[in-house]
PDB file of C-alpha atoms in Angstrom:
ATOM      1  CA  UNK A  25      17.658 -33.204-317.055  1.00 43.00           C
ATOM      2  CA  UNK A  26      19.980 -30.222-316.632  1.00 39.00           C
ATOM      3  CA  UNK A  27      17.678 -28.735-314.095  1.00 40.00           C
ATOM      4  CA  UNK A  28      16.917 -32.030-312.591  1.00 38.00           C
ATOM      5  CA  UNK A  29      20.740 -32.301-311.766  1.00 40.00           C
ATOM      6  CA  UNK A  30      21.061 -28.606-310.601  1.00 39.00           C
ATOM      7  CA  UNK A  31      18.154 -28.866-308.169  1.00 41.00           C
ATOM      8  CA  UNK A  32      19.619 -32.065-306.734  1.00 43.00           C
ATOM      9  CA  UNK A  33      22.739 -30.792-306.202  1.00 42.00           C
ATOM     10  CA  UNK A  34      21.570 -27.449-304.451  1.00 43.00           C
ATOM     11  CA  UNK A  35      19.158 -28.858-302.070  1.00 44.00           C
ATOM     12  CA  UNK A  36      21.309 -30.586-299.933  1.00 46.00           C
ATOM     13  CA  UNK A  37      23.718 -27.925-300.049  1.00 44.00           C
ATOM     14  CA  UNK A  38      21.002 -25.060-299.698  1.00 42.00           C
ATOM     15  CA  UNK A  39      19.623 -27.479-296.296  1.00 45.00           C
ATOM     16  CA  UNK A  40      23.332 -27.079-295.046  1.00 45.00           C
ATOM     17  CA  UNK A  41      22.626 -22.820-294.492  1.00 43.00           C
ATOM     18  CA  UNK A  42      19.327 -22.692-293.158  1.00 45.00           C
ATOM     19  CA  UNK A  43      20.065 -23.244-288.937  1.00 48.00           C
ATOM     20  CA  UNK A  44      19.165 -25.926-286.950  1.00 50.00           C
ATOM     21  CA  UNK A  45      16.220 -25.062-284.476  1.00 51.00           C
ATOM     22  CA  UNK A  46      13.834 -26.121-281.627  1.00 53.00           C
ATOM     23  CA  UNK A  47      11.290 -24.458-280.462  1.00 53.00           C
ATOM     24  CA  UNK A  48       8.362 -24.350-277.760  1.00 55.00           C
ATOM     25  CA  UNK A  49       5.641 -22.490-278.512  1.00 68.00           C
ATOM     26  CA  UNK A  50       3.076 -23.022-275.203  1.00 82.00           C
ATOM     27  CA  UNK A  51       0.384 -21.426-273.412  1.00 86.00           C
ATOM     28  CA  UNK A  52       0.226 -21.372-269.512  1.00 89.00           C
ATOM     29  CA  UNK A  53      -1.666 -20.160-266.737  1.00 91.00           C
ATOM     30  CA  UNK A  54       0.478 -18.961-264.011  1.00 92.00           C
ATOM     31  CA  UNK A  55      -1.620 -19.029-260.465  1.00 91.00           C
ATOM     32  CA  UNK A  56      -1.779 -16.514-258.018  1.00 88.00           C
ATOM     33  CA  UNK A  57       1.305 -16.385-255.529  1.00 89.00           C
ATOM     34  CA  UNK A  58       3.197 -19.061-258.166  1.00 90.00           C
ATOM     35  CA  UNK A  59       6.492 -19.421-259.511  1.00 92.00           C
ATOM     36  CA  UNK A  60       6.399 -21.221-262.726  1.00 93.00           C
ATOM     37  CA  UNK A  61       9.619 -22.820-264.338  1.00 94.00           C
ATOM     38  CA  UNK A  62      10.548 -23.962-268.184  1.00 94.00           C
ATOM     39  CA  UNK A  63      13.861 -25.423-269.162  1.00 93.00           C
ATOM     40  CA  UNK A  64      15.469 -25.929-272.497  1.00 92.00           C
ATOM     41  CA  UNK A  65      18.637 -27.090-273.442  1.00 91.00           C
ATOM     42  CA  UNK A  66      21.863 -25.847-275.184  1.00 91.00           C
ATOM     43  CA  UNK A  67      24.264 -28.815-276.837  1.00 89.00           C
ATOM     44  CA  UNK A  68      26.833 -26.402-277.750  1.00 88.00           C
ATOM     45  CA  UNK A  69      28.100 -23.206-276.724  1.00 88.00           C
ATOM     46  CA  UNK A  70      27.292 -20.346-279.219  1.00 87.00           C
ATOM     47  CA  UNK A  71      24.222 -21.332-279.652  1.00 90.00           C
ATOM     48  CA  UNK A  72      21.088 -18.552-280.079  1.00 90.00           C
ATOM     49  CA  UNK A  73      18.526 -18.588-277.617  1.00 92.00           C
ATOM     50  CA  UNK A  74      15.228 -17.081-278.209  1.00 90.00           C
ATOM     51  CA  UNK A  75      12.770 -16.370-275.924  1.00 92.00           C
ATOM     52  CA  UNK A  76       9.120 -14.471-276.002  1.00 90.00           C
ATOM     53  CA  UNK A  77       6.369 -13.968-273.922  1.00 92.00           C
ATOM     54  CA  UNK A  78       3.139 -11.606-273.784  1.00 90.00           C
ATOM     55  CA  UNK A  79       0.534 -11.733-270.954  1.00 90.00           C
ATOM     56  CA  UNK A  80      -3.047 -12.344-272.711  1.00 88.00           C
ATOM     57  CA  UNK A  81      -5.352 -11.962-269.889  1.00 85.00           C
ATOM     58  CA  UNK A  82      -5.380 -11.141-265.910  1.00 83.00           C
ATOM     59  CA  UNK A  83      -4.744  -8.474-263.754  1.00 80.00           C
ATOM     60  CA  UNK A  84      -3.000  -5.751-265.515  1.00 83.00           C
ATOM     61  CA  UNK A  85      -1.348  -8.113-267.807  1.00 86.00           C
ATOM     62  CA  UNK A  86       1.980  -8.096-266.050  1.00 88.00           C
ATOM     63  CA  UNK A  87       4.454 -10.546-264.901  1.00 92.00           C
ATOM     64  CA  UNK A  88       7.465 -11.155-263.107  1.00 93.00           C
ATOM     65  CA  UNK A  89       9.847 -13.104-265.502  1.00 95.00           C
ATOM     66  CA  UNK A  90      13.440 -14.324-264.648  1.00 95.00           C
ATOM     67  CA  UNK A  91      15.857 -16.454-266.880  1.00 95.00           C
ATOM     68  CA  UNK A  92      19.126 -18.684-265.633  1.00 95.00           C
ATOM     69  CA  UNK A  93      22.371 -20.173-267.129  1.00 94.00           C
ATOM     70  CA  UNK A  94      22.778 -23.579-266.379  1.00 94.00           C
ATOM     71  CA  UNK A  95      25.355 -22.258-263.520  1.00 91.00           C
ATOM     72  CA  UNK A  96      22.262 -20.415-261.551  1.00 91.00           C
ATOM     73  CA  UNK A  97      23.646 -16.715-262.763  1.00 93.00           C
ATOM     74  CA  UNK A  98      20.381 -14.540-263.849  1.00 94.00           C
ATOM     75  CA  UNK A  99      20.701 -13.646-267.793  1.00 94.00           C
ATOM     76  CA  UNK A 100      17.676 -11.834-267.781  1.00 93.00           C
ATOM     77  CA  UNK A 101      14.971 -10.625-265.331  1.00 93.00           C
ATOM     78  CA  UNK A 102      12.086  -8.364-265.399  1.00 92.00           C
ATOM     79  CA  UNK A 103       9.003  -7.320-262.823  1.00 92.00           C
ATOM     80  CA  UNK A 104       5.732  -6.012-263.745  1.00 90.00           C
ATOM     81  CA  UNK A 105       6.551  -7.135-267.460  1.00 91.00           C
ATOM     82  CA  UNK A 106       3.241  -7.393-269.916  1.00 89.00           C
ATOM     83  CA  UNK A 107       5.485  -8.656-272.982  1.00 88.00           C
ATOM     84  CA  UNK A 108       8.994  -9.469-273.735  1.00 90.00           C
ATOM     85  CA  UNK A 109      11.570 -10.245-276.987  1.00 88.00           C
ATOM     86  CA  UNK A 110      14.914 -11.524-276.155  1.00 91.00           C
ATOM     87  CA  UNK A 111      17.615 -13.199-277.987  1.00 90.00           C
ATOM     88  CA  UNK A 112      21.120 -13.856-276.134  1.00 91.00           C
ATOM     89  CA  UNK A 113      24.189 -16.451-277.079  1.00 91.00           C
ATOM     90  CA  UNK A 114      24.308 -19.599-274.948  1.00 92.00           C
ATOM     91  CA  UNK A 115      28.080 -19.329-273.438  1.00 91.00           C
ATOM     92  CA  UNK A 116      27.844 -22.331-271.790  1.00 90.00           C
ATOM     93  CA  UNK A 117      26.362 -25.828-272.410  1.00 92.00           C
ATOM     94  CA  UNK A 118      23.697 -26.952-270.091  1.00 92.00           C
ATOM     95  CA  UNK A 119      19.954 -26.240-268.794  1.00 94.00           C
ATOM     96  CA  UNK A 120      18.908 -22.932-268.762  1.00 95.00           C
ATOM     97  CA  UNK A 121      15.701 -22.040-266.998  1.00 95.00           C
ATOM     98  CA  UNK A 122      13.180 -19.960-267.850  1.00 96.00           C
ATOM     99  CA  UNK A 123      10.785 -19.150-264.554  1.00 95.00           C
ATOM    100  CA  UNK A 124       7.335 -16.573-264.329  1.00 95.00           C
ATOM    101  CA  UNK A 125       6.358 -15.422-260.999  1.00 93.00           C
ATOM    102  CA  UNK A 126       2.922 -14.235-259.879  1.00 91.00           C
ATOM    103  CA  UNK A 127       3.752 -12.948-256.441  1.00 85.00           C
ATOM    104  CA  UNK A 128       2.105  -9.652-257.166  1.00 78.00           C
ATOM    105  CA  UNK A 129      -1.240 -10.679-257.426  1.00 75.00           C
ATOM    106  CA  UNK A 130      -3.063 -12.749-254.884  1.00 75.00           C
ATOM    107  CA  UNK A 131      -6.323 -13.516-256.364  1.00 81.00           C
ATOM    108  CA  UNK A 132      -6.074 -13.423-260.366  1.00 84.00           C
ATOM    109  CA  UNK A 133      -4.352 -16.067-262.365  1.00 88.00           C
ATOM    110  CA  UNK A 134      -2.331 -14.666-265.370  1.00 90.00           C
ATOM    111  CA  UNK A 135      -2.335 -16.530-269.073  1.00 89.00           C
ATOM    112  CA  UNK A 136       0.453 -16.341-270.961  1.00 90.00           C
ATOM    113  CA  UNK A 137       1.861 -17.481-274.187  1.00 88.00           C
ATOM    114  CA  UNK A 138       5.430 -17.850-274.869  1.00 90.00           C
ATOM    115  CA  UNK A 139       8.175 -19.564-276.583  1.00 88.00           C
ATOM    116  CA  UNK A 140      11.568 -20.806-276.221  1.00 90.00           C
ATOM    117  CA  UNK A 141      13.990 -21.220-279.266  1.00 88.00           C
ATOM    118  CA  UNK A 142      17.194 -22.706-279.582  1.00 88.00           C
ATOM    119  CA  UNK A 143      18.893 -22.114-282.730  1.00 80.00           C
ATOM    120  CA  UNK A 144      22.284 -23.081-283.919  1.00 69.00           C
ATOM    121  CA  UNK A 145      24.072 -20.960-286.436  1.00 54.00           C
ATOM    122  CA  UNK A 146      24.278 -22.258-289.729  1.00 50.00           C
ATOM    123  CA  UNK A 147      27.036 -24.253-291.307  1.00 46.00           C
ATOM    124  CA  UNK A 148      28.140 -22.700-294.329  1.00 48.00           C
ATOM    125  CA  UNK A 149      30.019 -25.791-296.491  1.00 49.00           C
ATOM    126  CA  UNK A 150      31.828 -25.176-299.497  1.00 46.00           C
ATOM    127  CA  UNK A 151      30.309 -26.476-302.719  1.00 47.00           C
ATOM    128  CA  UNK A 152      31.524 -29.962-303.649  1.00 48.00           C
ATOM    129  CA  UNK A 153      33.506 -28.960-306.769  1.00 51.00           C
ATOM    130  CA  UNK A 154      35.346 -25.191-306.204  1.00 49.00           C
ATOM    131  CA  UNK A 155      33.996 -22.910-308.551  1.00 49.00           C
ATOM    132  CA  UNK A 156      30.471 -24.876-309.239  1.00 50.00           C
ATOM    133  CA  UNK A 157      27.167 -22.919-308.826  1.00 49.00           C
ATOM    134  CA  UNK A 158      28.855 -20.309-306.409  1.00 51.00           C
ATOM    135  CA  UNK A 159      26.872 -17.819-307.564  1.00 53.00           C
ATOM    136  CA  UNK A 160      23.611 -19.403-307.642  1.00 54.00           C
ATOM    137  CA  UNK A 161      24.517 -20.550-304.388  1.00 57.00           C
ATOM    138  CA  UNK A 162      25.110 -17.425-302.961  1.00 69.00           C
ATOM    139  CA  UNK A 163      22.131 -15.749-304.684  1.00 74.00           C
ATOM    140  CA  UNK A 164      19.783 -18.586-303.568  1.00 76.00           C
ATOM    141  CA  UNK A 165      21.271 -18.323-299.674  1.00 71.00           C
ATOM    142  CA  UNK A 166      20.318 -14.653-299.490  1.00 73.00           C
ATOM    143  CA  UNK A 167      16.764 -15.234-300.787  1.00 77.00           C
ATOM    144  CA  UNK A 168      16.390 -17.914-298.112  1.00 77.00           C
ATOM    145  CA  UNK A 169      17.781 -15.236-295.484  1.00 68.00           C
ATOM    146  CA  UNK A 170      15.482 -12.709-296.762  1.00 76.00           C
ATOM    147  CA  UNK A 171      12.041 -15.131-297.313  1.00 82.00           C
ATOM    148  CA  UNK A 172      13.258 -15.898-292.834  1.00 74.00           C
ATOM    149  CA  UNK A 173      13.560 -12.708-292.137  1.00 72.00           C
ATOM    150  CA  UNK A 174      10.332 -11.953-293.324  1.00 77.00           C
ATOM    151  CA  UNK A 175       8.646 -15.127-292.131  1.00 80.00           C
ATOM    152  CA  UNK A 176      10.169 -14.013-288.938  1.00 73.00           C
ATOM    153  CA  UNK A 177       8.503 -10.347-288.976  1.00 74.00           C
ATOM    154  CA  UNK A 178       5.001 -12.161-289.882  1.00 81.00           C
ATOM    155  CA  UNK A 179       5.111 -14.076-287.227  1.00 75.00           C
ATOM    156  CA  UNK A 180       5.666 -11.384-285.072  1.00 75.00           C
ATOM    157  CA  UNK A 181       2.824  -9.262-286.343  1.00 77.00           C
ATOM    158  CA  UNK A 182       0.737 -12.465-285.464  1.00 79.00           C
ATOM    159  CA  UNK A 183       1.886 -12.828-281.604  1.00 76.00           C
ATOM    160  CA  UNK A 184       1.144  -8.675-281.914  1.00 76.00           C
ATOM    161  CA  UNK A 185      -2.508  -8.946-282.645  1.00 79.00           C
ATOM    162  CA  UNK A 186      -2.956 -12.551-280.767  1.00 76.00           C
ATOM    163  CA  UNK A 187      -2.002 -10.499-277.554  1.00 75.00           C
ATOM    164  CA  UNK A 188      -3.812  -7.651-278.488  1.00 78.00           C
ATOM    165  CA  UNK A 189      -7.096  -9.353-279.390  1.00 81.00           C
ATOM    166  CA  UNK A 190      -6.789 -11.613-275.548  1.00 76.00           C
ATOM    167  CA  UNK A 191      -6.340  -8.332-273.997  1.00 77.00           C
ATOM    168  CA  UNK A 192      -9.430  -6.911-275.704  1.00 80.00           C
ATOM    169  CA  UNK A 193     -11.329 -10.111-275.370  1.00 80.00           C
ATOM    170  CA  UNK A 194     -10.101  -9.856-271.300  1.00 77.00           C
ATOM    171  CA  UNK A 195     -11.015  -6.465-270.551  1.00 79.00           C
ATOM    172  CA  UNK A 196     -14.730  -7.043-272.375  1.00 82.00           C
ATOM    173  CA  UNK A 197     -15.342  -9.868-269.961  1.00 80.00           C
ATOM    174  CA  UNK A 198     -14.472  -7.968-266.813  1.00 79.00           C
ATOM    175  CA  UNK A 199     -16.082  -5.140-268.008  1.00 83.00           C
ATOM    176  CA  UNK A 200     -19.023  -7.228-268.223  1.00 84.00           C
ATOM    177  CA  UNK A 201     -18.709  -9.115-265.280  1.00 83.00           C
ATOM    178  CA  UNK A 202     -18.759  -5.802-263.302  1.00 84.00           C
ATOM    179  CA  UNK A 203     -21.525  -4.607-265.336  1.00 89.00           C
ATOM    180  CA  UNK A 204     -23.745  -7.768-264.112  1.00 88.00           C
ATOM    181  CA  UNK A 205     -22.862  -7.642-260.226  1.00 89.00           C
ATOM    182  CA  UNK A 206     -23.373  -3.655-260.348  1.00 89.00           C
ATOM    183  CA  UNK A 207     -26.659  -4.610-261.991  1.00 89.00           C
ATOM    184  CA  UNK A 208     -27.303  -7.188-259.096  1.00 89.00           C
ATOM    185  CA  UNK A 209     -26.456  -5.091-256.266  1.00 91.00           C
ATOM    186  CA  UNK A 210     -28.158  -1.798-257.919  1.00 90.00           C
ATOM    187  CA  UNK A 211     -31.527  -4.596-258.574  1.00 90.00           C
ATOM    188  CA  UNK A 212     -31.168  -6.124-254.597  1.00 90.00           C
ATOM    189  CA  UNK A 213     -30.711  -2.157-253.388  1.00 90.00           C
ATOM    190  CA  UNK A 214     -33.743  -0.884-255.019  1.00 91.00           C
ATOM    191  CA  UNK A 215     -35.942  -4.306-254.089  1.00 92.00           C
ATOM    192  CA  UNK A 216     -34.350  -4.024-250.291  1.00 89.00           C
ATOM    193  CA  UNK A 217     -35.402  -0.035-250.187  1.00 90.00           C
ATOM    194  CA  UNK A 218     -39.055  -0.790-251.723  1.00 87.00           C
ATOM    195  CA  UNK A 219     -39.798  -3.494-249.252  1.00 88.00           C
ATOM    196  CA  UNK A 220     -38.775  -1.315-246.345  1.00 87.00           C
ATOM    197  CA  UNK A 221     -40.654   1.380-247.331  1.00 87.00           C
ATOM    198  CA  UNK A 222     -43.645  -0.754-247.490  1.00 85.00           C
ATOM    199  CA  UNK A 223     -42.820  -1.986-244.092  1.00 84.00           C
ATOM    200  CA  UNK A 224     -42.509   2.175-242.632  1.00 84.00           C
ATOM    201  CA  UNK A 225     -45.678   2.483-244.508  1.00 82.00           C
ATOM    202  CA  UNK A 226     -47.592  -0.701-242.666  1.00 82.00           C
ATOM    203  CA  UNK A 227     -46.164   0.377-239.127  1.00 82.00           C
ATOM    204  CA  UNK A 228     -47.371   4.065-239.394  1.00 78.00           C
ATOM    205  CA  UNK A 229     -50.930   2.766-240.105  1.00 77.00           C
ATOM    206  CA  UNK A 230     -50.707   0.549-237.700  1.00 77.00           C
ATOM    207  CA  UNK A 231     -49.603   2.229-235.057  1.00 61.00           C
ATOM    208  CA  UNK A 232     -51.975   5.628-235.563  1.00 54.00           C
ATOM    209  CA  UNK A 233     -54.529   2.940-235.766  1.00 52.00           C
ATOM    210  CA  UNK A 234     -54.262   1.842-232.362  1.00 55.00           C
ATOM    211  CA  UNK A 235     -56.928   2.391-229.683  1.00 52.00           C
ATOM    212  CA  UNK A 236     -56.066   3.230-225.696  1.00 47.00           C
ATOM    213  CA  UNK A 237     -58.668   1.956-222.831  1.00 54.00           C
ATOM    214  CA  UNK A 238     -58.900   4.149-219.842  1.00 50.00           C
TER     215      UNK A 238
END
């Protein structure tokens, strides 16, 4: 019963620390010659915003990237990026945009995964009764830090390999697909120079052939 009470008593205090978040986590396919444009929304100022992205396939798995306060000043901006980690503090409440722009290439589309995070801090409450479970409290916040932290890191790893096995997986199907047309034009080249050899071949005969009335 003891621990029964405990537990109740920490939960709701323990869901107090741990920050509120939203997140998009989306895949899109960004054209060539277009700008693409996200928007997420901060309720407060101080709030963390977190934003990713890594190209998984096109081109040389770069992109132009370029990210807005609600007030149209440019946080953040990048050109020729393949990947990209940022967290910055949302000093103003509002829309901020987050855009990718495929100018540079004018045939291949790009795929990219990304997200966008908004995370409040966390509201640290004192316990109902000063004094009471403090130092489970405290010892129990830091685990939940830690176990975050670490979540955070494997998550990370994750996106690491996810873009690195796209980028395989893309460069083994244009390596192919150049493999198969130099096939095909090495195939129609040695078909085209066989038939017109057989063709010099027929008009020599034919034409030593040939008889002359006089």
């Amino acid at each position: 019963m003891r621990t029964f009470a405990v537990t109740s008593i920490l939960l709701p205090l323990l869901a107090s620390f741990i920050p509120q978040a939203s997140a998009t986590a989306l895949t899109t396919a960004v054209a060539a010659n277009q700008r693409l444009c996200f928007h997420a929304d901060a309720d407060k100022k101080g709030e963390k915003i977190g934003f990713y992205f890594a190209v998984q396939s096109g081109g040389s798995f770069d992109i132009d990237f370029e990210v807005t306060a609600p007030d149209g000043k440019v946080l953040l901006e990048g050109k020729r990026e393949k990947q990209g980690d940022y967290v910055f503090t949302a000093n103003s409440v509002g829309e901020y945009t987050f855009c990718f722009e495929n100018d540079m290439s004018t045939l291949t589309e790009k795929l990219i995964d990304f997200d966008i995070m908004v995370e409040s801090e966390p509201r640290r409450e004192a316990p109902l009764k000063p004094g009471q479970i403090s130092d489970k409290t405290s010892a129990l916040e830091e685990s939940i830090y830690r176990l975050r932290n670490q979540l955070t890191g494997i998550q990370r790893t994750q996106k690491y390999f996810h873009t690195r096995e796209n980028r395989g997986m893309s460069l083994v199907q244009d390596t192919f697909s150049r493999m198969f047309w130099y096939a095909v034009l090495e195939t129609s080249a040695i078909i085209g120079m066989a038939v017109f050899q057989v063709y010099v071949v027929q008009m020599f005969f034919t034409s030593t052939g040939r008889r002359y009335k006089v």
